[in-house]
């Protein structure tokens, strides 16, 4: 059984009172970096209580040990997410209750930049960056009759198209470089995704402006495949681990390595 607990931490000096309704610790009484940590643990729930562990025990480790360490690290100077995540893994994995194993750690530096580590993936860290693009499309198969298109795609086959604000999440995985401590340089990561994907799709009509979709129906599944093909093999020595495309807040398609 797995259990996830999320904590929001402000990386500032300690305070004495917990007052923040967003559950940040210490409370947001001043300007400080805000991070979100998701801790995924595994174990067997206790037959009597039904608890895998008391989530307040996880909070305690994050509030009392992780937050002060991260604050101390950031006081020393700019600190890469890879380093913060490795430190956090070391702290949390040694302080969980008996019988509870740390399986995953997700550290969100911003809502659009998340570092991941998984048990068993020794030395490997993943980075997810989110990007946005707006595009129009028409769901339409040239092999179908107009009636078949209407039946298959409904109003999404409207001849003049319709639009979405897509969210693209790209995940790279690799070992932090011994010298730089980075899995991949973030500015280069962002630039490559912009050059290879965003520039060619953003503010375009996919069927009309993008050669990839001249004959390929621009479903979110096909958009994900096209983006995967554009990005795969471009981030050496890191590897492309996952591409996820959100078409609406209710729908995404995803490919994994
Ligand atoms: Ni659509």
XYZ file of C-alpha atoms in Angstrom, residues 8-183:
176
model
C 3.925 23.268 1.713
C 7.033 24.834 3.179
C 8.289 28.386 3.136
C 12.073 28.331 3.148
C 12.556 31.100 5.699
C 13.406 31.481 9.370
C 11.436 29.474 11.912
C 8.262 30.904 13.458
C 6.437 29.763 16.533
C 2.802 29.808 15.457
C 1.023 27.847 12.755
C -1.536 30.255 11.354
C -1.433 29.843 7.610
C -4.631 28.377 6.143
C -2.646 27.081 3.159
C -0.799 24.897 5.691
C 2.557 26.425 4.885
C 5.284 26.106 7.466
C 6.560 28.481 8.700
C 3.497 30.693 8.061
C 3.767 33.104 5.149
C 4.385 36.243 7.147
C 7.236 37.433 4.937
C 8.689 36.936 1.483
C 10.348 33.526 1.146
C 10.697 30.765 -1.427
C 7.689 28.474 -1.232
C 8.069 24.820 -2.098
C 5.716 21.885 -2.180
C 6.897 18.428 -1.168
C 4.986 15.241 -1.871
C 6.155 12.234 0.107
C 5.013 8.800 -1.060
C 5.571 5.990 1.419
C 4.856 2.280 1.256
C 3.985 -0.244 3.923
C 1.247 -2.360 5.451
C -1.588 -0.553 7.248
C -1.979 -1.466 10.896
C -4.946 -3.883 11.193
C -6.373 -2.065 14.217
C -6.011 1.611 13.233
C -6.089 1.136 9.453
C -3.159 3.555 9.295
C -0.061 2.911 7.220
C 1.457 5.628 9.383
C 0.314 8.789 11.111
C 0.612 11.570 8.519
C 1.584 13.952 11.317
C 4.774 11.915 11.711
C 5.608 12.751 8.072
C 4.712 16.415 8.647
C 6.964 16.419 11.685
C 9.964 15.217 9.674
C 9.315 17.820 6.986
C 8.677 20.708 9.383
C 11.322 19.924 11.999
C 14.170 18.486 9.914
C 13.735 19.176 6.182
C 12.652 22.823 6.357
C 15.571 23.961 8.585
C 18.077 22.059 6.419
C 16.744 23.539 3.182
C 16.740 27.010 4.724
C 20.368 26.549 5.799
C 21.301 25.287 2.312
C 19.680 28.239 0.548
C 21.359 30.695 2.957
C 24.715 29.495 1.651
C 23.867 30.563 -1.911
C 21.989 29.455 -5.008
C 20.990 25.834 -4.654
C 20.017 23.425 -7.433
C 16.785 21.464 -7.069
C 18.727 18.215 -7.572
C 20.793 18.955 -4.457
C 17.768 19.927 -2.362
C 15.918 16.778 -3.399
C 18.856 14.466 -2.615
C 19.253 16.091 0.796
C 15.543 15.768 1.496
C 15.534 12.093 0.501
C 18.364 11.388 2.935
C 16.614 13.171 5.792
C 13.148 11.688 5.246
C 14.224 8.105 4.507
C 16.074 7.862 7.832
C 13.329 9.356 9.981
C 10.188 7.494 8.928
C 8.443 5.255 11.456
C 9.490 1.564 11.502
C 8.042 -0.505 8.660
C 7.383 2.557 6.480
C 9.518 2.858 3.333
C 10.057 6.005 1.298
C 9.104 5.322 -2.321
C 8.822 8.687 -4.073
C 9.658 12.298 -3.402
C 8.354 15.169 -5.514
C 9.766 18.634 -4.881
C 7.973 21.512 -6.619
C 10.188 24.598 -6.739
C 7.397 26.375 -8.613
C 4.056 25.013 -9.836
C 5.779 24.557 -13.220
C 9.072 22.968 -12.113
C 9.109 19.685 -10.192
C 12.005 17.383 -9.218
C 11.326 13.689 -8.610
C 13.216 10.788 -7.069
C 12.047 7.188 -6.877
C 13.258 4.363 -4.639
C 15.359 1.942 -6.639
C 16.398 4.552 -9.224
C 19.736 4.986 -7.474
C 21.415 8.286 -8.308
C 18.714 9.232 -10.829
C 16.620 12.382 -10.625
C 13.784 13.438 -12.902
C 12.777 17.000 -13.729
C 9.347 18.020 -15.011
C 8.885 21.414 -16.614
C 5.488 22.688 -17.756
C 4.934 24.805 -20.833
C 1.855 26.362 -22.403
C 0.699 26.745 -25.952
C -2.577 27.849 -27.472
C -3.684 26.232 -30.710
C -6.723 25.624 -32.853
C -7.581 22.274 -34.380
C -10.286 20.384 -36.139
C -10.765 16.707 -35.362
C -11.238 15.263 -38.798
C -10.221 12.184 -40.789
C -9.907 12.626 -44.528
C -10.875 8.961 -45.015
C -14.222 9.532 -43.298
C -17.370 10.917 -44.912
C -18.705 14.187 -43.443
C -21.318 12.130 -41.615
C -18.691 9.762 -40.200
C -16.581 12.713 -39.037
C -19.601 14.269 -37.364
C -20.479 10.974 -35.725
C -16.921 10.313 -34.531
C -15.945 13.790 -33.372
C -19.201 15.717 -32.911
C -18.774 19.466 -32.638
C -14.985 18.943 -32.484
C -15.195 18.378 -36.264
C -16.527 21.910 -36.820
C -14.984 22.873 -40.206
C -13.575 26.162 -38.920
C -11.949 24.549 -35.888
C -11.887 25.408 -32.199
C -9.138 26.150 -29.711
C -7.459 24.907 -26.539
C -4.916 26.230 -24.084
C -2.665 23.186 -23.924
C -0.325 22.442 -21.033
C 2.756 20.449 -21.990
C 4.696 18.672 -19.231
C 8.117 17.374 -20.252
C 10.077 15.103 -17.903
C 13.823 14.434 -18.252
C 15.693 11.821 -16.228
C 19.373 11.462 -15.537
C 22.199 11.490 -13.044
C 23.291 14.881 -11.738
C 26.586 15.925 -13.318
C 29.496 15.518 -10.875
C 30.732 19.054 -11.492
C 27.563 21.114 -11.928
C 25.196 18.962 -9.841
C 22.592 19.308 -12.601
C 20.695 16.633 -14.513
